[in-house]
mmCIF file of N, CA and C in Angstrom:
data_model
loop_
_atom_site.group_PDB
_atom_site.id
_atom_site.type_symbol
_atom_site.label_atom_id
_atom_site.label_comp_id
_atom_site.label_asym_id
_atom_site.label_seq_id
_atom_site.Cartn_x
_atom_site.Cartn_y
_atom_site.Cartn_z
ATOM 1 N N MET A 12 -107.293 9.354 45.003
ATOM 2 C CA MET A 12 -106.484 8.068 46.131
ATOM 3 C C MET A 12 -105.765 7.357 44.393
ATOM 4 N N GLN A 13 -105.164 6.301 45.127
ATOM 5 C CA GLN A 13 -104.380 5.769 43.909
ATOM 6 C C GLN A 13 -104.066 4.325 44.906
ATOM 7 N N ARG A 14 -104.853 3.726 44.091
ATOM 8 C CA ARG A 14 -105.406 1.892 44.735
ATOM 9 C C ARG A 14 -104.746 1.141 44.372
ATOM 10 N N HIS A 15 -104.466 0.257 44.845
ATOM 11 C CA HIS A 15 -103.226 -1.330 44.312
ATOM 12 C C HIS A 15 -104.425 -2.336 44.000
ATOM 13 N N ILE A 16 -104.134 -2.921 42.293
ATOM 14 C CA ILE A 16 -104.980 -3.777 42.429
ATOM 15 C C ILE A 16 -104.238 -5.153 42.349
ATOM 16 N N PHE A 17 -104.549 -6.423 42.902
ATOM 17 C CA PHE A 17 -103.611 -7.439 43.020
ATOM 18 C C PHE A 17 -103.867 -7.465 41.362
ATOM 19 N N ASP A 18 -102.587 -9.181 41.241
ATOM 20 C CA ASP A 18 -102.683 -9.975 40.483
ATOM 21 C C ASP A 18 -103.294 -11.372 40.809
ATOM 22 N N CYS A 19 -104.760 -10.725 40.168
ATOM 23 C CA CYS A 19 -105.711 -12.712 40.870
ATOM 24 C C CYS A 19 -104.330 -13.985 40.279
ATOM 25 N N ASN A 20 -104.369 -13.897 39.676
ATOM 26 C CA ASN A 20 -103.112 -15.398 39.602
ATOM 27 C C ASN A 20 -102.744 -15.524 40.297
ATOM 28 N N GLN A 21 -101.254 -14.579 41.016
ATOM 29 C CA GLN A 21 -100.593 -14.731 42.267
ATOM 30 C C GLN A 21 -101.396 -14.613 43.740
ATOM 31 N N GLY A 22 -102.195 -13.541 44.232
ATOM 32 C CA GLY A 22 -103.037 -13.423 45.191
ATOM 33 C C GLY A 22 -104.499 -13.360 44.946
ATOM 34 N N CYS A 23 -105.383 -12.385 45.698
ATOM 35 C CA CYS A 23 -106.358 -13.505 46.257
ATOM 36 C C CYS A 23 -107.810 -13.123 45.812
ATOM 37 N N PRO A 24 -108.985 -13.068 45.482
ATOM 38 C CA PRO A 24 -109.805 -12.634 44.604
ATOM 39 C C PRO A 24 -110.683 -12.307 45.592
ATOM 40 N N VAL A 25 -110.347 -12.283 46.432
ATOM 41 C CA VAL A 25 -111.520 -12.289 47.661
ATOM 42 C C VAL A 25 -110.788 -10.367 47.885
ATOM 43 N N GLU A 26 -109.242 -10.336 48.252
ATOM 44 C CA GLU A 26 -109.504 -9.170 48.081
ATOM 45 C C GLU A 26 -110.181 -8.011 46.927
ATOM 46 N N SER A 27 -109.395 -8.602 45.868
ATOM 47 C CA SER A 27 -109.499 -7.609 44.567
ATOM 48 C C SER A 27 -111.627 -7.802 44.892
ATOM 49 N N THR A 28 -111.589 -7.930 45.805
ATOM 50 C CA THR A 28 -113.667 -7.910 45.569
ATOM 51 C C THR A 28 -114.052 -6.520 46.313
ATOM 52 N N LEU A 29 -113.129 -6.732 47.839
ATOM 53 C CA LEU A 29 -113.574 -6.058 48.553
ATOM 54 C C LEU A 29 -112.404 -4.569 48.229
ATOM 55 N N GLN A 30 -111.437 -4.834 47.332
ATOM 56 C CA GLN A 30 -110.636 -2.838 47.341
ATOM 57 C C GLN A 30 -112.024 -2.577 45.864
ATOM 58 N N VAL A 31 -112.839 -3.503 44.768
ATOM 59 C CA VAL A 31 -113.815 -2.594 43.971
ATOM 60 C C VAL A 31 -114.601 -1.967 44.963
ATOM 61 N N ILE A 32 -115.578 -3.269 45.998
ATOM 62 C CA ILE A 32 -116.812 -2.765 46.603
ATOM 63 C C ILE A 32 -116.191 -2.011 48.497
ATOM 64 N N SER A 33 -114.931 -2.481 49.038
ATOM 65 C CA SER A 33 -114.935 -1.513 50.570
ATOM 66 C C SER A 33 -114.577 0.580 50.173
ATOM 67 N N GLY A 34 -115.082 0.825 50.444
ATOM 68 C CA GLY A 34 -114.947 2.035 50.736
ATOM 69 C C GLY A 34 -116.006 2.362 51.865
ATOM 70 N N LYS A 35 -115.847 3.891 51.988
ATOM 71 C CA LYS A 35 -117.056 4.253 53.435
ATOM 72 C C LYS A 35 -117.665 4.219 53.093
ATOM 73 N N TRP A 36 -118.638 4.184 51.719
ATOM 74 C CA TRP A 36 -119.803 4.498 51.785
ATOM 75 C C TRP A 36 -120.343 3.542 50.028
ATOM 76 N N LYS A 37 -119.114 2.730 49.484
ATOM 77 C CA LYS A 37 -119.476 1.909 48.287
ATOM 78 C C LYS A 37 -120.702 1.041 48.450
ATOM 79 N N SER A 38 -120.583 -0.153 49.382
ATOM 80 C CA SER A 38 -121.010 -1.052 50.027
ATOM 81 C C SER A 38 -122.855 -0.182 49.885
ATOM 82 N N VAL A 39 -123.468 0.327 50.693
ATOM 83 C CA VAL A 39 -124.191 1.098 50.865
ATOM 84 C C VAL A 39 -124.760 1.919 49.539
ATOM 85 N N ILE A 40 -124.197 2.202 48.830
ATOM 86 C CA ILE A 40 -124.876 3.063 47.561
ATOM 87 C C ILE A 40 -125.067 2.016 46.756
ATOM 88 N N LEU A 41 -123.841 0.934 46.613
ATOM 89 C CA LEU A 41 -124.314 -0.282 45.885
ATOM 90 C C LEU A 41 -126.218 -0.989 45.705
ATOM 91 N N TYR A 42 -126.053 -1.420 47.202
ATOM 92 C CA TYR A 42 -127.551 -1.460 48.471
ATOM 93 C C TYR A 42 -128.679 -0.973 48.107
ATOM 94 N N HIS A 43 -128.463 0.531 48.046
ATOM 95 C CA HIS A 43 -129.402 1.104 47.854
ATOM 96 C C HIS A 43 -129.627 1.292 46.255
ATOM 97 N N LEU A 44 -128.850 1.003 45.348
ATOM 98 C CA LEU A 44 -128.954 1.224 43.319
ATOM 99 C C LEU A 44 -129.668 -0.372 43.742
ATOM 100 N N ILE A 45 -129.719 -0.934 44.421
ATOM 101 C CA ILE A 45 -129.699 -2.566 43.962
ATOM 102 C C ILE A 45 -131.061 -2.524 44.329
ATOM 103 N N LYS A 46 -131.766 -1.905 45.721
ATOM 104 C CA LYS A 46 -133.677 -1.497 46.087
ATOM 105 C C LYS A 46 -133.924 -0.830 44.920
ATOM 106 N N SER A 47 -133.278 0.142 44.304
ATOM 107 C CA SER A 47 -134.132 1.366 43.915
ATOM 108 C C SER A 47 -133.948 0.923 42.517
ATOM 109 N N LYS A 48 -133.392 0.452 41.502
ATOM 110 C CA LYS A 48 -132.302 -0.197 40.421
ATOM 111 C C LYS A 48 -131.763 1.573 39.509
ATOM 112 N N VAL A 49 -132.746 2.871 40.379
ATOM 113 C CA VAL A 49 -132.009 3.746 39.479
ATOM 114 C C VAL A 49 -132.270 4.745 40.371
ATOM 115 N N CYS A 50 -130.926 6.070 41.082
ATOM 116 C CA CYS A 50 -131.401 6.923 41.846
ATOM 117 C C CYS A 50 -130.785 7.311 41.922
ATOM 118 N N ARG A 51 -131.000 9.007 41.565
ATOM 119 C CA ARG A 51 -130.818 10.588 41.409
ATOM 120 C C ARG A 51 -129.512 10.223 42.295
ATOM 121 N N PHE A 52 -128.562 11.096 42.485
ATOM 122 C CA PHE A 52 -127.809 12.389 43.327
ATOM 123 C C PHE A 52 -128.628 12.094 44.071
ATOM 124 N N SER A 53 -129.440 13.239 44.919
ATOM 125 C CA SER A 53 -130.250 13.103 45.451
ATOM 126 C C SER A 53 -130.895 12.985 46.135
ATOM 127 N N GLU A 54 -131.180 11.828 45.430
ATOM 128 C CA GLU A 54 -131.968 10.759 46.626
ATOM 129 C C GLU A 54 -131.523 10.178 47.001
ATOM 130 N N LEU A 55 -129.700 9.747 46.883
ATOM 131 C CA LEU A 55 -128.832 8.708 46.743
ATOM 132 C C LEU A 55 -128.120 9.965 48.925
ATOM 133 N N GLN A 56 -128.069 11.353 48.407
ATOM 134 C CA GLN A 56 -127.747 12.223 49.273
ATOM 135 C C GLN A 56 -128.992 11.576 50.731
ATOM 136 N N LYS A 57 -130.044 11.553 50.397
ATOM 137 C CA LYS A 57 -131.453 11.684 51.296
ATOM 138 C C LYS A 57 -130.843 10.409 51.798
ATOM 139 N N LYS A 58 -130.713 9.007 51.214
ATOM 140 C CA LYS A 58 -131.158 7.882 52.319
ATOM 141 C C LYS A 58 -130.138 7.702 52.562
ATOM 142 N N MET A 59 -128.684 8.676 52.769
ATOM 143 C CA MET A 59 -127.648 8.897 53.088
ATOM 144 C C MET A 59 -126.878 9.890 54.000
ATOM 145 N N PRO A 60 -128.079 10.732 55.144
ATOM 146 C CA PRO A 60 -127.216 11.883 55.578
ATOM 147 C C PRO A 60 -126.194 11.992 55.485
ATOM 148 N N ASN A 61 -125.282 10.609 56.860
ATOM 149 C CA ASN A 61 -123.639 11.533 56.714
ATOM 150 C C ASN A 61 -122.409 11.348 55.861
ATOM 151 N N CYS A 62 -123.514 11.192 54.591
ATOM 152 C CA CYS A 62 -122.794 11.150 53.647
ATOM 153 C C CYS A 62 -121.935 12.210 52.684
ATOM 154 N N SER A 63 -121.416 12.934 52.554
ATOM 155 C CA SER A 63 -120.575 14.362 52.275
ATOM 156 C C SER A 63 -121.058 14.539 50.833
ATOM 157 N N ARG A 64 -121.328 15.313 50.029
ATOM 158 C CA ARG A 64 -121.676 15.436 48.221
ATOM 159 C C ARG A 64 -119.989 15.101 48.480
ATOM 160 N N ARG A 65 -119.329 15.680 48.856
ATOM 161 C CA ARG A 65 -117.514 15.461 48.330
ATOM 162 C C ARG A 65 -117.742 13.644 47.885
ATOM 163 N N MET A 66 -117.843 13.682 49.203
ATOM 164 C CA MET A 66 -117.533 11.692 49.271
ATOM 165 C C MET A 66 -118.185 10.883 48.366
ATOM 166 N N LEU A 67 -119.695 11.377 48.531
ATOM 167 C CA LEU A 67 -120.335 10.673 47.764
ATOM 168 C C LEU A 67 -120.440 11.045 46.152
ATOM 169 N N ALA A 68 -119.858 12.035 45.554
ATOM 170 C CA ALA A 68 -118.860 12.102 43.928
ATOM 171 C C ALA A 68 -118.065 11.066 44.259
ATOM 172 N N LEU A 69 -117.399 10.949 45.227
ATOM 173 C CA LEU A 69 -116.193 10.445 44.950
ATOM 174 C C LEU A 69 -116.220 8.995 44.990
ATOM 175 N N GLN A 70 -116.819 8.567 45.716
ATOM 176 C CA GLN A 70 -117.224 7.019 46.254
ATOM 177 C C GLN A 70 -117.936 7.001 44.321
ATOM 178 N N LEU A 71 -119.167 7.071 43.721
ATOM 179 C CA LEU A 71 -119.350 7.292 42.769
ATOM 180 C C LEU A 71 -118.673 7.250 41.655
ATOM 181 N N ASN A 72 -117.665 7.961 41.572
ATOM 182 C CA ASN A 72 -117.053 7.955 40.262
ATOM 183 C C ASN A 72 -115.697 6.994 40.254
ATOM 184 N N GLU A 73 -115.596 6.257 41.932
ATOM 185 C CA GLU A 73 -114.793 5.400 42.015
ATOM 186 C C GLU A 73 -116.018 4.371 41.461
ATOM 187 N N LEU A 74 -116.668 4.143 41.703
ATOM 188 C CA LEU A 74 -117.591 2.469 41.398
ATOM 189 C C LEU A 74 -117.920 3.119 39.921
ATOM 190 N N GLU A 75 -117.776 4.238 39.345
ATOM 191 C CA GLU A 75 -117.937 4.189 37.953
ATOM 192 C C GLU A 75 -116.808 3.483 37.367
ATOM 193 N N LYS A 76 -115.691 4.342 37.419
ATOM 194 C CA LYS A 76 -114.318 3.908 36.772
ATOM 195 C C LYS A 76 -114.528 2.105 36.928
ATOM 196 N N ASP A 77 -114.566 1.673 38.064
ATOM 197 C CA ASP A 77 -115.131 0.660 37.855
ATOM 198 C C ASP A 77 -114.909 -0.509 37.327
ATOM 199 N N GLY A 78 -116.433 0.614 36.825
ATOM 200 C CA GLY A 78 -117.625 -0.157 35.899
ATOM 201 C C GLY A 78 -118.456 -0.369 36.880
ATOM 202 N N ILE A 79 -118.839 -1.078 37.298
ATOM 203 C CA ILE A 79 -119.890 -0.756 38.714
ATOM 204 C C ILE A 79 -120.965 -0.828 38.229
ATOM 205 N N ILE A 80 -120.903 1.149 37.979
ATOM 206 C CA ILE A 80 -122.090 2.131 37.747
ATOM 207 C C ILE A 80 -121.420 2.614 36.554
ATOM 208 N N VAL A 81 -123.415 3.268 36.278
ATOM 209 C CA VAL A 81 -122.772 4.171 34.613
ATOM 210 C C VAL A 81 -123.315 4.835 35.635
ATOM 211 N N LYS A 82 -123.366 6.289 34.647
ATOM 212 C CA LYS A 82 -124.256 7.270 35.285
ATOM 213 C C LYS A 82 -125.075 8.113 33.945
ATOM 214 N N LYS A 83 -125.725 8.677 34.098
ATOM 215 C CA LYS A 83 -126.184 9.013 32.673
ATOM 216 C C LYS A 83 -127.049 10.131 33.234
ATOM 217 N N ILE A 84 -126.109 11.473 31.913
ATOM 218 C CA ILE A 84 -126.894 13.164 32.826
ATOM 219 C C ILE A 84 -127.955 12.916 32.041
ATOM 220 N N TYR A 85 -128.963 13.685 32.433
ATOM 221 C CA TYR A 85 -130.088 13.880 31.153
ATOM 222 C C TYR A 85 -129.258 15.841 30.844
ATOM 223 N N PRO A 86 -129.492 16.072 29.861
ATOM 224 C CA PRO A 86 -129.945 17.583 29.431
ATOM 225 C C PRO A 86 -130.676 19.196 30.030
ATOM 226 N N VAL A 87 -130.500 18.424 30.697
ATOM 227 C CA VAL A 87 -131.889 19.671 31.525
ATOM 228 C C VAL A 87 -131.653 20.494 32.162
ATOM 229 N N VAL A 88 -132.604 21.526 32.832
ATOM 230 C CA VAL A 88 -131.879 22.195 34.232
ATOM 231 C C VAL A 88 -132.995 22.692 34.616
ATOM 232 N N PRO A 89 -133.009 22.190 36.212
ATOM 233 C CA PRO A 89 -131.890 22.146 36.824
ATOM 234 C C PRO A 89 -130.691 20.586 35.828
ATOM 235 N N PRO A 90 -129.601 20.343 36.044
ATOM 236 C CA PRO A 90 -128.817 18.879 35.605
ATOM 237 C C PRO A 90 -129.417 17.552 36.159
ATOM 238 N N LYS A 91 -130.232 17.001 35.700
ATOM 239 C CA LYS A 91 -130.926 15.684 36.284
ATOM 240 C C LYS A 91 -129.410 14.474 35.953
ATOM 241 N N THR A 92 -128.967 13.800 36.660
ATOM 242 C CA THR A 92 -128.007 13.137 36.849
ATOM 243 C C THR A 92 -128.689 12.354 37.388
ATOM 244 N N GLU A 93 -128.185 10.218 36.539
ATOM 245 C CA GLU A 93 -129.183 8.999 36.839
ATOM 246 C C GLU A 93 -127.933 8.258 37.728
ATOM 247 N N TYR A 94 -127.586 6.975 38.883
ATOM 248 C CA TYR A 94 -127.187 6.375 38.846
ATOM 249 C C TYR A 94 -127.306 4.786 38.721
ATOM 250 N N SER A 95 -127.255 3.988 38.143
ATOM 251 C CA SER A 95 -127.977 2.364 38.122
ATOM 252 C C SER A 95 -126.337 1.162 38.144
ATOM 253 N N LEU A 96 -126.484 0.122 38.113
ATOM 254 C CA LEU A 96 -125.837 -0.733 38.300
ATOM 255 C C LEU A 96 -125.352 -1.563 36.787
ATOM 256 N N THR A 97 -124.356 -1.507 36.090
ATOM 257 C CA THR A 97 -124.362 -2.126 34.639
ATOM 258 C C THR A 97 -124.383 -3.314 34.782
ATOM 259 N N ASP A 98 -124.385 -4.135 34.073
ATOM 260 C CA ASP A 98 -124.282 -5.801 33.830
ATOM 261 C C ASP A 98 -123.291 -6.085 34.824
ATOM 262 N N PHE A 99 -122.315 -5.661 34.661
ATOM 263 C CA PHE A 99 -120.870 -6.576 35.660
ATOM 264 C C PHE A 99 -121.401 -6.308 36.637
ATOM 265 N N GLY A 100 -122.019 -4.416 37.182
ATOM 266 C CA GLY A 100 -122.580 -4.891 38.407
ATOM 267 C C GLY A 100 -123.307 -5.091 39.173
ATOM 268 N N LYS A 101 -123.917 -5.464 37.884
ATOM 269 C CA LYS A 101 -125.679 -6.373 38.838
ATOM 270 C C LYS A 101 -124.725 -7.959 39.250
ATOM 271 N N THR A 102 -123.635 -8.005 38.751
ATOM 272 C CA THR A 102 -123.290 -9.447 39.447
ATOM 273 C C THR A 102 -122.537 -9.290 40.692
ATOM 274 N N LEU A 103 -122.790 -8.533 41.284
ATOM 275 C CA LEU A 103 -122.791 -7.897 42.927
ATOM 276 C C LEU A 103 -123.846 -8.319 43.516
ATOM 277 N N ILE A 104 -124.865 -8.170 43.173
ATOM 278 C CA ILE A 104 -126.368 -8.226 43.502
ATOM 279 C C ILE A 104 -126.658 -9.194 44.507
ATOM 280 N N PRO A 105 -126.163 -10.826 44.485
ATOM 281 C CA PRO A 105 -126.620 -11.893 45.252
ATOM 282 C C PRO A 105 -125.313 -11.631 46.398
ATOM 283 N N ILE A 106 -124.097 -10.776 45.642
ATOM 284 C CA ILE A 106 -123.081 -10.678 47.417
ATOM 285 C C ILE A 106 -123.688 -9.757 47.942
ATOM 286 N N VAL A 107 -123.747 -8.656 47.359
ATOM 287 C CA VAL A 107 -124.546 -7.647 48.794
ATOM 288 C C VAL A 107 -125.999 -8.005 49.503
ATOM 289 N N LEU A 108 -126.647 -8.825 48.467
ATOM 290 C CA LEU A 108 -128.135 -9.277 49.530
ATOM 291 C C LEU A 108 -127.499 -10.291 50.654
ATOM 292 N N GLU A 109 -126.822 -11.013 50.257
ATOM 293 C CA GLU A 109 -125.545 -12.027 51.229
ATOM 294 C C GLU A 109 -125.758 -11.264 52.195
ATOM 295 N N MET A 110 -124.286 -10.261 51.882
ATOM 296 C CA MET A 110 -124.137 -9.612 52.976
ATOM 297 C C MET A 110 -125.612 -8.992 53.824
ATOM 298 N N GLU A 111 -126.509 -8.137 53.413
ATOM 299 C CA GLU A 111 -127.236 -7.438 54.183
ATOM 300 C C GLU A 111 -128.208 -8.256 54.795
ATOM 301 N N LYS A 112 -127.946 -9.707 54.823
ATOM 302 C CA LYS A 112 -128.587 -11.049 55.799
ATOM 303 C C LYS A 112 -127.179 -11.606 56.415
ATOM 304 N N TRP A 113 -125.968 -11.497 56.253
ATOM 305 C CA TRP A 113 -125.690 -11.060 57.111
ATOM 306 C C TRP A 113 -125.513 -10.444 58.318
ATOM 307 N N GLY A 114 -126.009 -9.057 57.299
ATOM 308 C CA GLY A 114 -125.174 -7.727 58.592
ATOM 309 C C GLY A 114 -126.798 -8.106 59.713
ATOM 310 N N GLU A 115 -128.230 -8.118 59.144
ATOM 311 C CA GLU A 115 -129.294 -8.150 60.032
ATOM 312 C C GLU A 115 -129.021 -9.542 61.249
ATOM 313 N N MET A 116 -128.546 -11.273 61.120
ATOM 314 C CA MET A 116 -128.827 -11.855 61.485
ATOM 315 C C MET A 116 -127.212 -10.944 62.750
ATOM 316 N N TYR A 117 -125.937 -10.103 62.529
ATOM 317 C CA TYR A 117 -124.971 -10.431 63.357
ATOM 318 C C TYR A 117 -125.915 -8.852 64.090
ATOM 319 N N ASN A 118 -126.653 -7.689 63.572
ATOM 320 C CA ASN A 118 -127.042 -7.141 64.697
ATOM 321 C C ASN A 118 -128.258 -7.820 65.723
ATOM 322 N N PHE A 119 -128.743 -8.576 65.391
ATOM 323 C CA PHE A 119 -129.392 -9.697 66.161
ATOM 324 C C PHE A 119 -128.651 -10.089 67.154
ATOM 325 N N MET A 120 -127.905 -10.940 66.552
ATOM 326 C CA MET A 120 -127.360 -11.215 67.812
ATOM 327 C C MET A 120 -126.561 -10.255 69.456
ATOM 328 N N HIS A 121 -126.017 -9.273 68.199
ATOM 329 C CA HIS A 121 -125.401 -8.356 69.448
ATOM 330 C C HIS A 121 -126.528 -7.389 69.916
ATOM 331 N N SER A 122 -127.802 -7.367 68.710
ATOM 332 C CA SER A 122 -128.742 -6.977 70.187
ATOM 333 C C SER A 122 -128.866 -7.903 71.315
ATOM 334 N N LYS A 123 -129.068 -8.940 71.058
ATOM 335 C CA LYS A 123 -129.364 -9.399 72.355
ATOM 336 C C LYS A 123 -128.435 -9.690 72.926
ATOM 337 N N ASP A 124 -126.804 -9.464 72.506
ATOM 338 C CA ASP A 124 -126.047 -9.942 73.629
ATOM 339 C C ASP A 124 -125.877 -8.437 74.401
ATOM 340 N N SER A 125 -126.560 -7.208 73.980
ATOM 341 C CA SER A 125 -126.504 -5.561 74.588
ATOM 342 C C SER A 125 -127.979 -5.814 75.670
ATOM 343 N N ASN A 126 -128.957 -6.133 75.358
ATOM 344 C CA ASN A 126 -130.137 -6.166 76.081
ATOM 345 C C ASN A 126 -129.580 -7.226 77.222
ATOM 346 N N ARG A 127 -128.995 -8.732 77.354
ATOM 347 C CA ARG A 127 -128.294 -8.786 78.433
ATOM 348 C C ARG A 127 -127.107 -8.392 79.161
ATOM 349 N N THR A 128 -126.508 -7.581 78.886
ATOM 350 C CA THR A 128 -125.767 -6.854 79.474
ATOM 351 C C THR A 128 -126.425 -6.029 80.280
ATOM 352 N N ALA A 129 -127.202 -5.172 78.941
ATOM 353 C CA ALA A 129 -127.990 -4.253 79.997
ATOM 354 C C ALA A 129 -128.269 -4.531 81.812
ATOM 355 N N LYS A 130 -129.267 -5.434 80.850
ATOM 356 C CA LYS A 130 -130.016 -6.133 81.994
ATOM 357 C C LYS A 130 -129.309 -7.332 83.070
ATOM 358 N N SER A 131 -127.954 -7.802 82.621
ATOM 359 C CA SER A 131 -127.647 -8.048 84.196
ATOM 360 C C SER A 131 -127.514 -7.435 84.663
ATOM 361 N N PRO A 132 -127.812 -8.315 86.511
ATOM 362 C CA PRO A 132 -126.999 -7.383 87.455
ATOM 363 C C PRO A 132 -125.205 -6.957 87.974
ATOM 364 N N GLN A 133 -125.482 -5.721 88.815
ATOM 365 C CA GLN A 133 -123.906 -4.652 88.061
ATOM 366 C C GLN A 133 -123.273 -5.206 89.592
#
């Protein structure tokens, strides 16, 4: 899939960031790599059971092409592949951790709303 990369001198750098980290599973992959430091393909699959092997491979490939993660292949049978953040990818750690905090807050707020809705008389 062709992606449009904006000229940050003219466009919005937030949009450039979102283009790199958005994707159906990219932010989840980044989150797991931040928490685990290094993950094998099979580990990521277990942590993301709703993501198909093909989609996981595509998302990992895009993150690798963007210089966010590095793929290390060991010459063993069966093949062993590990993924980790590059130094450049590590610059996303504070961003993803803030997204985690915001998501927890959002989930908490909305769980309270849904509890009120469920308990409110009809």
